[in-house]
């Protein structure tokens, strides 16, 4: 038992159901973009029915991120070393695969510039650092990583506090985010303030509170409720697609958090409860997808954008070419994600983990 009254269940450093959910969420976002570009390039989005709802995998990722960070780091002692090790570990996990996917996107943008969306991209510093600036990142999914980076920075500041006060600080952060929606003016331009206090960070915070609830022995392992939460999330995504048109800034984000974020948090809570209360047997395919989920999340977007344009140019606009695009885009995305995981993500993660462990091992006088 720790100073805050929370305890980490033994033997649960690996959470199989949560790992499987990471893979499912990444595949969902991939299928969403395959369906999106099948519609944009070939007028054949119907080939992947329901794919327009699967952007909700992003919200699952947000909740999972908040959960995993709190589960693994919130109760560690040695505040300064814990905070520094946390930041180094997250930087080693986030940036090298992102930079590799960004380079691939730059190659595609240079080779076939007309394949890229016609958007105003943010400056080079924004592209490299993931810090928010005016304009959009070149790599489509990178906007979500900007939220991740801001969350990590604030979370690392919480880790500098004594363990007894971290819980109160997390509660204060949650309250500030809730209240800020009533007072801060809406904005469609990204900024550090927006990414820290906009409604979407509530999804990270939901994950954090789920971890704390589980460490405090709260459990819920009802399978029908899990299926119901999944259905509610997809229904919420469908309603959001219809109702969000015309909404700007915080209004759209509040709607998203309510319709999709809350069911996503329920899914994570139930899956994590399964992990800490029973032995979950994870099939090889789910383990494979979960391990490579981040690489797949990054690399699929330039693959989808590039292959959709190439297939259209060579095969024309018809059902056969759309089907060929879906098959090729899926296969190349999975193959490249496996390559990136093996040669970039896993080595960089191991290096960052080694550095973090050495930081934790620093003598007390440092």
Tab-separated table of C-alpha atoms in Angstrom, residues 149-320:
chain	number	residue	atom	x	y	z
A	149	UNK	CA	2.882	15.593	-25.919
A	150	UNK	CA	1.054	18.281	-23.926
A	151	UNK	CA	-0.486	15.627	-21.706
A	152	UNK	CA	2.944	14.106	-21.063
A	153	UNK	CA	4.419	17.472	-20.125
A	154	UNK	CA	1.673	18.238	-17.620
A	155	UNK	CA	1.689	14.686	-16.286
A	156	UNK	CA	5.469	14.832	-15.764
A	157	UNK	CA	4.946	18.021	-13.729
A	158	UNK	CA	2.491	16.112	-11.531
A	159	UNK	CA	5.126	13.445	-10.988
A	160	UNK	CA	7.418	16.090	-9.476
A	161	UNK	CA	4.988	16.399	-6.579
A	162	UNK	CA	5.078	14.214	-3.473
A	163	UNK	CA	2.975	11.103	-3.879
A	164	UNK	CA	0.500	12.295	-1.273
A	165	UNK	CA	-0.387	15.390	-3.311
A	166	UNK	CA	-0.387	13.977	-6.846
A	167	UNK	CA	-3.957	12.748	-6.556
A	168	UNK	CA	-5.167	16.179	-5.469
A	169	UNK	CA	-3.240	17.801	-8.318
A	170	UNK	CA	-4.804	15.409	-10.806
A	171	UNK	CA	-8.212	16.313	-9.416
A	172	UNK	CA	-7.400	19.996	-9.760
A	173	UNK	CA	-6.291	19.509	-13.372
A	174	UNK	CA	-9.525	17.667	-14.127
A	175	UNK	CA	-11.599	20.421	-12.537
A	176	UNK	CA	-9.739	23.132	-14.458
A	177	UNK	CA	-10.383	21.365	-17.773
A	178	UNK	CA	-14.057	20.965	-16.927
A	179	UNK	CA	-14.483	24.581	-15.899
A	180	UNK	CA	-12.381	26.053	-18.709
A	181	UNK	CA	-15.002	25.045	-21.227
A	182	UNK	CA	-17.365	27.554	-19.644
A	183	UNK	CA	-15.011	30.533	-19.742
A	184	UNK	CA	-12.316	30.218	-22.393
A	185	UNK	CA	-13.394	31.454	-25.827
A	186	UNK	CA	-13.753	28.828	-28.561
A	187	UNK	CA	-10.866	28.483	-30.984
A	188	UNK	CA	-10.139	26.400	-34.050
A	189	UNK	CA	-6.450	27.338	-33.947
A	190	UNK	CA	-4.222	24.948	-31.989
A	191	UNK	CA	-2.254	26.306	-29.055
A	192	UNK	CA	-0.678	24.921	-25.920
A	193	UNK	CA	-3.543	26.347	-23.854
A	194	UNK	CA	-6.118	24.774	-26.150
A	195	UNK	CA	-4.432	21.375	-26.099
A	196	UNK	CA	-4.088	21.475	-22.320
A	197	UNK	CA	-7.547	22.759	-21.424
A	198	UNK	CA	-9.826	21.842	-24.323
A	199	UNK	CA	-12.423	19.127	-23.681
A	200	UNK	CA	-10.483	16.378	-25.495
A	201	UNK	CA	-7.856	16.104	-22.706
A	202	UNK	CA	-10.717	14.868	-20.553
A	203	UNK	CA	-10.350	11.567	-22.381
A	204	UNK	CA	-6.757	11.260	-21.142
A	205	UNK	CA	-7.946	12.204	-17.678
A	206	UNK	CA	-10.720	9.599	-17.810
A	207	UNK	CA	-8.025	7.010	-18.441
A	208	UNK	CA	-5.990	8.338	-15.526
A	209	UNK	CA	-8.922	8.067	-13.144
A	210	UNK	CA	-9.676	4.557	-14.402
A	211	UNK	CA	-6.142	3.513	-13.416
A	212	UNK	CA	-6.582	5.048	-9.968
A	213	UNK	CA	-9.964	3.352	-9.529
A	214	UNK	CA	-8.480	-0.027	-10.442
A	215	UNK	CA	-5.545	0.461	-8.093
A	216	UNK	CA	-8.121	1.193	-5.425
A	217	UNK	CA	-9.773	-2.206	-6.041
A	218	UNK	CA	-12.719	-1.017	-8.164
A	219	UNK	CA	-13.579	-3.646	-10.770
A	220	UNK	CA	-16.255	-4.198	-13.426
A	221	UNK	CA	-16.029	-7.275	-15.645
A	222	UNK	CA	-19.426	-7.541	-17.286
A	223	UNK	CA	-19.065	-8.749	-20.893
A	224	UNK	CA	-22.532	-7.596	-22.074
A	225	UNK	CA	-21.704	-4.122	-20.764
A	226	UNK	CA	-18.474	-4.193	-22.759
A	227	UNK	CA	-20.378	-5.015	-25.932
A	228	UNK	CA	-22.971	-2.379	-25.093
A	229	UNK	CA	-20.284	0.263	-24.580
A	230	UNK	CA	-18.798	-0.609	-27.969
A	231	UNK	CA	-22.196	-0.255	-29.603
A	232	UNK	CA	-22.829	3.049	-27.832
A	233	UNK	CA	-19.463	4.376	-28.991
A	234	UNK	CA	-20.278	3.607	-32.626
A	235	UNK	CA	-23.773	5.062	-32.278
A	236	UNK	CA	-22.227	8.146	-30.686
A	237	UNK	CA	-19.758	8.441	-33.565
A	238	UNK	CA	-22.630	8.226	-36.055
A	239	UNK	CA	-24.569	10.936	-34.247
A	240	UNK	CA	-21.453	13.094	-34.008
A	241	UNK	CA	-20.951	12.791	-37.767
A	242	UNK	CA	-24.448	14.174	-38.257
A	243	UNK	CA	-24.605	16.746	-35.471
A	244	UNK	CA	-21.120	18.240	-35.501
A	245	UNK	CA	-21.463	20.058	-38.826
A	246	UNK	CA	-21.441	23.761	-38.120
A	247	UNK	CA	-20.069	23.351	-34.606
A	248	UNK	CA	-16.724	24.970	-33.924
A	249	UNK	CA	-13.949	24.659	-31.378
A	250	UNK	CA	-15.002	23.511	-27.944
A	251	UNK	CA	-18.629	22.802	-28.816
A	252	UNK	CA	-17.629	20.011	-31.189
A	253	UNK	CA	-15.085	18.656	-28.704
A	254	UNK	CA	-17.599	18.575	-25.851
A	255	UNK	CA	-19.992	16.679	-28.095
A	256	UNK	CA	-17.253	14.253	-29.061
A	257	UNK	CA	-16.184	13.611	-25.484
A	258	UNK	CA	-19.759	12.995	-24.412
A	259	UNK	CA	-20.814	10.783	-27.303
A	260	UNK	CA	-17.600	8.853	-27.949
A	261	UNK	CA	-15.160	9.513	-25.095
A	262	UNK	CA	-17.420	8.251	-22.305
A	263	UNK	CA	-18.176	4.908	-24.008
A	264	UNK	CA	-14.471	4.571	-24.871
A	265	UNK	CA	-13.617	5.064	-21.190
A	266	UNK	CA	-16.156	2.402	-20.246
A	267	UNK	CA	-14.529	-0.030	-22.678
A	268	UNK	CA	-11.083	0.621	-21.213
A	269	UNK	CA	-12.349	0.268	-17.645
A	270	UNK	CA	-13.977	-3.102	-18.337
A	271	UNK	CA	-11.001	-4.477	-20.291
A	272	UNK	CA	-8.535	-3.358	-17.632
A	273	UNK	CA	-10.760	-4.911	-14.965
A	274	UNK	CA	-10.561	-8.212	-16.817
A	275	UNK	CA	-6.769	-7.900	-16.930
A	276	UNK	CA	-6.338	-7.350	-13.196
A	277	UNK	CA	-8.880	-9.932	-12.023
A	278	UNK	CA	-8.189	-12.939	-14.219
A	279	UNK	CA	-5.673	-14.460	-16.584
A	280	UNK	CA	-6.500	-13.211	-20.079
A	281	UNK	CA	-5.255	-15.452	-22.892
A	282	UNK	CA	-4.312	-13.252	-25.826
A	283	UNK	CA	-4.183	-14.820	-29.276
A	284	UNK	CA	-1.081	-14.275	-31.376
A	285	UNK	CA	-2.856	-12.002	-33.859
A	286	UNK	CA	-4.030	-9.627	-31.131
A	287	UNK	CA	-0.579	-9.611	-29.541
A	288	UNK	CA	0.989	-8.873	-32.935
A	289	UNK	CA	-1.431	-6.033	-33.650
A	290	UNK	CA	-1.129	-4.586	-30.158
A	291	UNK	CA	2.662	-4.510	-30.253
A	292	UNK	CA	2.661	-2.754	-33.628
A	293	UNK	CA	-0.318	-0.503	-33.010
A	294	UNK	CA	1.640	2.754	-32.773
A	295	UNK	CA	3.703	2.050	-35.888
A	296	UNK	CA	0.534	1.089	-37.749
A	297	UNK	CA	-1.242	4.204	-36.532
A	298	UNK	CA	1.532	6.385	-37.950
A	299	UNK	CA	2.582	4.698	-41.156
A	300	UNK	CA	-0.828	3.789	-42.551
A	301	UNK	CA	-1.769	7.380	-43.403
A	302	UNK	CA	0.985	8.136	-45.961
A	303	UNK	CA	0.474	4.646	-47.373
A	304	UNK	CA	-3.266	5.203	-47.819
A	305	UNK	CA	-2.794	8.656	-49.332
A	306	UNK	CA	-0.043	7.521	-51.697
A	307	UNK	CA	-1.471	4.192	-52.827
A	308	UNK	CA	-4.941	5.633	-53.420
A	309	UNK	CA	-3.477	8.203	-55.805
A	310	UNK	CA	-1.205	5.732	-57.600
A	311	UNK	CA	-3.945	3.125	-58.063
A	312	UNK	CA	-6.336	5.751	-59.395
A	313	UNK	CA	-3.756	7.054	-61.869
A	314	UNK	CA	-2.930	3.607	-63.262
A	315	UNK	CA	-6.227	1.737	-62.931
A	316	UNK	CA	-8.788	4.526	-63.185
A	317	UNK	CA	-11.926	5.141	-61.179
A	318	UNK	CA	-13.952	1.956	-60.892
A	319	UNK	CA	-14.930	-0.665	-58.360
A	320	UNK	CA	-12.047	-2.978	-59.243
